[in-house]
XYZ file of C-alpha atoms in Angstrom:
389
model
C 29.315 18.835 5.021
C 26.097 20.516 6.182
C 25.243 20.351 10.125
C 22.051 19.022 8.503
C 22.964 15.283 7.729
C 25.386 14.965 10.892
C 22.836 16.047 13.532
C 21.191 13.061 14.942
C 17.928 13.807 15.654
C 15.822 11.896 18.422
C 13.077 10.147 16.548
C 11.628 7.933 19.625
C 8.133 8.907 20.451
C 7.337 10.365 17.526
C 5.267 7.802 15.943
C 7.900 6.623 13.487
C 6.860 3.261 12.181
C 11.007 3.016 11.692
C 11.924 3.312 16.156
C 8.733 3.040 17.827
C 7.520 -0.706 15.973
C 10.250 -2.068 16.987
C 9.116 -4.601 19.712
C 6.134 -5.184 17.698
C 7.911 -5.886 14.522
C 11.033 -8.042 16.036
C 8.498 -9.591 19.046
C 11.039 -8.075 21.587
C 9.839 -7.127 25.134
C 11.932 -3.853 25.393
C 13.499 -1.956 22.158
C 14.843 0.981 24.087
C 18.554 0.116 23.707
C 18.166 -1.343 19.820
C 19.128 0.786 17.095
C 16.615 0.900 14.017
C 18.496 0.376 10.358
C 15.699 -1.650 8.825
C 13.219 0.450 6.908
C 13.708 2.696 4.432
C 13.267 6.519 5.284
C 16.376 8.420 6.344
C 17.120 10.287 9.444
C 18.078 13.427 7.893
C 15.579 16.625 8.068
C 13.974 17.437 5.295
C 15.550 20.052 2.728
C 14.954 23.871 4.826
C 12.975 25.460 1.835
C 10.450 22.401 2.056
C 9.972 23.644 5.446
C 9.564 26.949 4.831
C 7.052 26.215 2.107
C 4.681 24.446 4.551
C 5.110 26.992 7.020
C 4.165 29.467 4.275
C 1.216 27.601 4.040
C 0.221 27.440 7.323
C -0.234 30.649 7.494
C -3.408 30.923 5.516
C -5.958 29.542 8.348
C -8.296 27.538 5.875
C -7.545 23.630 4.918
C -10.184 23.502 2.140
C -10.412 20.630 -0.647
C -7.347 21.397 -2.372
C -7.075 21.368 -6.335
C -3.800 20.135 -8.353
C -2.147 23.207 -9.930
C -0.225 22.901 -13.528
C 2.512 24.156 -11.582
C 2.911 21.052 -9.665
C 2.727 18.767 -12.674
C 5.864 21.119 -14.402
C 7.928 20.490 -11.163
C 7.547 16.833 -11.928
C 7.835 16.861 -15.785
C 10.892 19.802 -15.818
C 12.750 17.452 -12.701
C 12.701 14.423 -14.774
C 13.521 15.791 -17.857
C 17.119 17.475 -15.946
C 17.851 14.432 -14.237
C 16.864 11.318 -16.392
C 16.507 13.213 -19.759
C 13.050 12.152 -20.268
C 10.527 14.176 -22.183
C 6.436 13.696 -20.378
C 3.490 15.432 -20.644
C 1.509 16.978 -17.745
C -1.419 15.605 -18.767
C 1.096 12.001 -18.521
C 0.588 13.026 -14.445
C -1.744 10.984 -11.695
C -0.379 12.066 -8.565
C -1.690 9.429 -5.989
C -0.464 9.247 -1.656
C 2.310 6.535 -2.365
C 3.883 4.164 -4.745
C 1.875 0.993 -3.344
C -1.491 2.549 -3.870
C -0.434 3.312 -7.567
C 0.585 -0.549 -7.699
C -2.876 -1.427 -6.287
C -4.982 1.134 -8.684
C -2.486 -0.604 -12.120
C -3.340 -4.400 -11.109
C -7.086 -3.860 -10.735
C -7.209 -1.738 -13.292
C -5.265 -4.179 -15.857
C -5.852 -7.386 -14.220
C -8.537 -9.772 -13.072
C -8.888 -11.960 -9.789
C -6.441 -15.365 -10.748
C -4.629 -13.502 -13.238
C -0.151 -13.764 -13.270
C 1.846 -10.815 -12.252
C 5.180 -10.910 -12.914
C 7.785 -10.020 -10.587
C 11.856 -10.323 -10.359
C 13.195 -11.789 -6.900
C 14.490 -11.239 -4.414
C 12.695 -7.545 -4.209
C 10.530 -4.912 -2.310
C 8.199 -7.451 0.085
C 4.683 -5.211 -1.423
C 5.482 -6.470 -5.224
C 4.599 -9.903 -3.715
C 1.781 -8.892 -1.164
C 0.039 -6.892 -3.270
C -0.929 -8.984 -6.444
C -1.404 -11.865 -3.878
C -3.610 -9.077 -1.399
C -5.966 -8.769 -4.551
C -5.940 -12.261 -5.431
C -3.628 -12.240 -8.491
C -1.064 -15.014 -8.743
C 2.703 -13.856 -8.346
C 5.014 -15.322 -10.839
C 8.577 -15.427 -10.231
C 11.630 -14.934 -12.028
C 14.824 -15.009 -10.158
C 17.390 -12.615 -10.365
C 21.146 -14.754 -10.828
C 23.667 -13.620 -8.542
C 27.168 -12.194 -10.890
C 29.867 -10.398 -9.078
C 27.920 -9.515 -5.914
C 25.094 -7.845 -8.626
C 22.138 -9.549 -10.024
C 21.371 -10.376 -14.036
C 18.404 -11.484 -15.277
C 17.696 -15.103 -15.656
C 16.428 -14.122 -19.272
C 15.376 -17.681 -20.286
C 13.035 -17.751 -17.014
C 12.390 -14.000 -17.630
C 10.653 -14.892 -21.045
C 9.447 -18.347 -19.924
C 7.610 -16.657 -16.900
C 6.359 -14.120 -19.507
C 4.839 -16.840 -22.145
C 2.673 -17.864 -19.362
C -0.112 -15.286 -20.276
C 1.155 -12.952 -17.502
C -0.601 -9.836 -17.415
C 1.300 -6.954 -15.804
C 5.788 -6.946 -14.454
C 6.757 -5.277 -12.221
C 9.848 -3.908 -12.337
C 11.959 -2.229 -9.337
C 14.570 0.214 -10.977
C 16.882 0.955 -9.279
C 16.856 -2.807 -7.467
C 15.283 -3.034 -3.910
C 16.854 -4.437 -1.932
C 20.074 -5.207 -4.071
C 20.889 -1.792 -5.390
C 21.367 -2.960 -9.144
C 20.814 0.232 -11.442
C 19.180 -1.577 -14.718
C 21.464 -0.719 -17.802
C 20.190 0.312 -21.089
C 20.426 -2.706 -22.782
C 18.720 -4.629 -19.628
C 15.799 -2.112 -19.716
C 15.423 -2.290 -23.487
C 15.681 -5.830 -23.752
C 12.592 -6.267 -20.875
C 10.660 -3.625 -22.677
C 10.758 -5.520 -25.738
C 10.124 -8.787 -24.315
C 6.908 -7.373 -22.359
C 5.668 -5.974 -25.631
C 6.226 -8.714 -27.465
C 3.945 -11.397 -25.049
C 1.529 -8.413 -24.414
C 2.467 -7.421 -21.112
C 1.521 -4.183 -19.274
C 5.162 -2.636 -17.560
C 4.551 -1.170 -13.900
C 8.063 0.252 -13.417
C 8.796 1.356 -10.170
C 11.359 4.177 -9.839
C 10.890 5.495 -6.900
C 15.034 5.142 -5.442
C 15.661 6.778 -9.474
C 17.422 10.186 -7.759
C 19.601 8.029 -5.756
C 22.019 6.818 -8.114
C 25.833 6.918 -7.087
C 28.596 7.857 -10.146
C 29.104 6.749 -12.496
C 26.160 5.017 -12.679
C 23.044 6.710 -14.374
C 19.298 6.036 -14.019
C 17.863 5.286 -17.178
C 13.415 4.995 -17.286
C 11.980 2.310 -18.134
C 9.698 4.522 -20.636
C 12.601 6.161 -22.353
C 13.573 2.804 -23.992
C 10.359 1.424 -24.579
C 9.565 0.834 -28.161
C 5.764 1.608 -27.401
C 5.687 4.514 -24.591
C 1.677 3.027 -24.039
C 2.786 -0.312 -22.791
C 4.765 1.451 -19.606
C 3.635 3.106 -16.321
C 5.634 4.369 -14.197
C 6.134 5.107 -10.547
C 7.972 8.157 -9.190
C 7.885 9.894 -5.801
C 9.527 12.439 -3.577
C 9.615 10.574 -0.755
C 12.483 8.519 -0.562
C 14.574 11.385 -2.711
C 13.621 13.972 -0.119
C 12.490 11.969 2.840
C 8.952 12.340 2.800
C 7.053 9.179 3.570
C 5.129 10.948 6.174
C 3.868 13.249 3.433
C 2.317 10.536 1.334
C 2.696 11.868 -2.213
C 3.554 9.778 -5.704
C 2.972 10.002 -9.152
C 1.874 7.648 -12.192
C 3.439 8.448 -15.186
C 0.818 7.246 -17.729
C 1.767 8.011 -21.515
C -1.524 5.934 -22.997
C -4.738 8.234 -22.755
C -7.173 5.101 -22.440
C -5.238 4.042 -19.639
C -5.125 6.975 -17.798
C -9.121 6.970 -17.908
C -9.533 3.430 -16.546
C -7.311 4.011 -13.584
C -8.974 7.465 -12.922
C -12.302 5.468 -13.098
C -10.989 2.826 -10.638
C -10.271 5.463 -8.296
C -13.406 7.348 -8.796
C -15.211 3.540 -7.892
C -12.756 3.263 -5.097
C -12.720 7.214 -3.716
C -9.455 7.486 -3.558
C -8.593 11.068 -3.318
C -6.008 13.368 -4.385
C -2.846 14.486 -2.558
C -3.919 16.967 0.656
C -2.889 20.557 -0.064
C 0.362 19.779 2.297
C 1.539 16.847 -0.113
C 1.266 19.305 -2.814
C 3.139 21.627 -1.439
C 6.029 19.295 -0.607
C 5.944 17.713 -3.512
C 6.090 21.110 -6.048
C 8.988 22.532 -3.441
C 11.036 19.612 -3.429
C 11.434 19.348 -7.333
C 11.712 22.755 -7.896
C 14.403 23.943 -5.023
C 15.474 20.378 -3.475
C 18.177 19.972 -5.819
C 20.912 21.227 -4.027
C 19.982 18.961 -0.543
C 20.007 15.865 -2.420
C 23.737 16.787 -4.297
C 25.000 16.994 -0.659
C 23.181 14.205 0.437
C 24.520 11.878 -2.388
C 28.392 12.970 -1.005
C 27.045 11.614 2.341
C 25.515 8.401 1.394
C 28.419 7.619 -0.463
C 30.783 8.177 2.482
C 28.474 6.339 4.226
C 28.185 3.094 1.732
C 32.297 3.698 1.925
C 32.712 2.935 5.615
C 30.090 0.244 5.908
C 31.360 -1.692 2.900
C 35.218 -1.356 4.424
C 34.454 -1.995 7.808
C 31.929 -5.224 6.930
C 33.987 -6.581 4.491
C 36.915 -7.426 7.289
C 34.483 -10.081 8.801
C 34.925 -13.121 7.975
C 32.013 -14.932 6.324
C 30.531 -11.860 5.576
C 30.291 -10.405 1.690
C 29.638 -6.659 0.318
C 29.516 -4.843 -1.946
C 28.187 -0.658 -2.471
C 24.838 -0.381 -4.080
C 24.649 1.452 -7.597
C 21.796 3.367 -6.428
C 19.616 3.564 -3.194
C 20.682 3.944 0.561
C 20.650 0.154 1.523
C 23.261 -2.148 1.574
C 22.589 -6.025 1.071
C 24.361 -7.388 3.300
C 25.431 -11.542 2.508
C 26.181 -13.825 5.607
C 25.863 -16.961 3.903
C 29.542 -17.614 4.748
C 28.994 -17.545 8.458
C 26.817 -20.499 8.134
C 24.495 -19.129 10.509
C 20.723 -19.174 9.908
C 18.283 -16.639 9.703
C 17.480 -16.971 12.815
C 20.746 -17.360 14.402
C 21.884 -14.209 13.245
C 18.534 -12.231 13.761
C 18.968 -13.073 17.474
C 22.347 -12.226 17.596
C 21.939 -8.349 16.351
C 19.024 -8.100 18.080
C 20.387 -9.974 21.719
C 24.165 -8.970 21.675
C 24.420 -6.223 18.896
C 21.219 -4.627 19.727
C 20.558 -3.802 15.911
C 17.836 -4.228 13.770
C 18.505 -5.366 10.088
C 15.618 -6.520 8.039
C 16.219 -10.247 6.811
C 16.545 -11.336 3.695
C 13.679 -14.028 3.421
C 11.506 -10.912 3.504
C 12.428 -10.300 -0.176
C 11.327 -13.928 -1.345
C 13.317 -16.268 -3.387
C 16.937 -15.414 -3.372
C 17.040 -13.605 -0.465
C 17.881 -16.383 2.140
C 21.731 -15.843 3.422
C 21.267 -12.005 3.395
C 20.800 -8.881 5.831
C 19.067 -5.022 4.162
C 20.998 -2.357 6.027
C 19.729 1.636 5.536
C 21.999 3.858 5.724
C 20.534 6.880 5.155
C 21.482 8.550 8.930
C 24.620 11.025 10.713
C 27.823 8.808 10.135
C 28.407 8.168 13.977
C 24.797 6.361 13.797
C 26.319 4.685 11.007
C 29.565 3.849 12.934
C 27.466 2.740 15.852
C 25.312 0.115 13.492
C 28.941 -1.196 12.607
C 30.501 -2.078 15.913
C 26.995 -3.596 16.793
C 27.012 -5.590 13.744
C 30.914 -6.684 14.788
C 29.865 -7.537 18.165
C 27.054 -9.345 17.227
C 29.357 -11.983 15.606
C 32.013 -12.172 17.655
């Protein structure tokens, strides 16, 4: 294993939203002694030639406006077509700072104020605060629960959609329950949306961190019409680059592509800075060896915690297909939300984000990340244990 994912690096003080919000975020007095598992970047360094590619660049002294180079697009369009077998364009390509902006450009774009926006649950907290930020209303379709996975409710899925809904959203892989959509899933939603004339905003961003055998398939390679589909992609969770702020929309349909670039022009949102270009390009074109060895970590990683958890009693888990967070259920405990909340964070010193977070459905559970050196993972364990004992 490389020294690289078992070094634990001292992130307090460094203006991490994921260990210094901690007493702001959990209304705690002092968070000096509780360990962070609750949002989702890792605590790995970056991959050494991503590095060395921004220290390349800091050699030239001038930060000018920076330009997007064809290059960049190819790093996108030749990484997606080796790992998910899909075929875009470069001229598909809006590369925008993160996946929520893209999310905010596609629903005012699409959408006017009171219009539906469809959305499975429990999920990602932004598919609901978004729509609801711009004064869209949030339909929901709840995912049924089916040997610790989710299914789609399909009669609600289409009911929901008959509604004159505008615009799904669609998290694939599944945040926060891990679910890697199948082919037949993905086809069948596809074909539904087109059918009642709905726009597809399919989110992909966890799509590189898929665990064998399952395989990430995109939304846009099953889609009937390639037009009605826009998708999401980013480096960020792949390569742990949040800080970077850099995403792409994947935007087949020409006429669409113009009326988000005009929203943006309206709007001045920028481009990506010429650091977030650089990232980005490196990381597709020379991070795929880092994230092989990172998948052999996770994995042991999703290993122990699912073991170790699954002795407690009341407690129910099961590995993820894809991402680095494990939903966690305590339902059995018969503790509340807040019960247990006060417990990790009192006893256990451990913060978990709770499920109510993730709307409908996600009552009775706990998100756990992963993504660090397997003693911090061993140490979030025996805090969870003692935190119910």
């Amino acid at each position: 294993m490389l020294s690289i994912f078992s070094t634990v690096f001292n992130r307090r003080n460094t203006n991490s939203a994921k260990w210094d919000m901690l007493e702001e975020i959990y209304a705690i007095t002092d968070a000096s002694e509780v360990l962070p598992m609750w949002v989702a970047d890792m605590d790995f360094a970056i991959p050494s030639v991503i590095i060395d590619a921004l220290q390349k660049r800091l050699e030239h002294p001038v930060f000018g406006y920076a330009i997007t180079p064809e290059e960049t697009k190819s790093a996108l369009t030749n990484w997606v077509e080796d790992k998910h077998q899909l075929t875009i364009k470069n001229e598909w390509i809006l590369f925008r700072q993160g996946v929520i902006p893209g999310i905010v450009e596609v629903i005012e774009a699409f959408t006017e104020v009171g219009d539906k926006v469809l959305i499975h649950t429990p999920v990602y907290p932004p598919f609901m605060s978004v729509p609801k930020n711009l004064d869209r209303q949030v339909v929901t379709s709840q995912l049924i629960e089916k040997d610790n996975s989710y299914v789609v409710d399909w009669e609600s899925f289409e009911e929901c959609l008959s509604k004159d809904v505008k615009v799904f959203i669609l998290c694939n892989p599944h945040n926060p329950g891990g679910k890697v959509w199948s082919k037949d899933n993905l086809t069948k939603m596809a074909a539904l949306c087109q059918q009642y004339n709905v726009l597809v905003l399919s989110d992909e961003i966890h799509s590189d961190l898929i665990f064998k055998p399952n395989k990430h398939i995109p939304m846009l390679s099953v889609a009937e019409d390639p037009n009605n589909i826009i998708t999401l992609m980013a480096p960020t969770k792949t390569f742990n680059l949040a800080g970077i702020q850099a995403a792409a929309m994947i935007v087949p349909d020409e006429q669409k592509r113009k009326e988000i670039d005009k929203l943006a022009v309206s709007r001045g949102y920028m481009g990506l800075s010429i650091f977030s270009l650089t990232a980005l390009q490196t990381a597709y074109e020379q991070g795929a060896p880092w994230l092989e060895e990172l998948l052999e970590v996770l994995t042991i990683n999703m290993d122990y915690v699912v073991e170790q958890l699954s002795k407690i009693e009341g407690i129910n888990v099961s590995k993820p297909e894809g991402t680095y967070l494990v939903w966690i259920d305590y339902r059995g405990t018969g503790l509340s939300e807040n019960e247990i909340m006060d417990r990790l964070l009192t006893v256990g010193k451990l913060a978990l984000e709770p499920g109510s977070k993730y709307g409908q459905g996600g009552d009775g559970f706990l998100r756990m990340n992963v993504a660090c050196p397997l003693t911090t993972v061993e140490d979030g364990v025996a805090r969870f244990i003692k935190s119910l004992q």
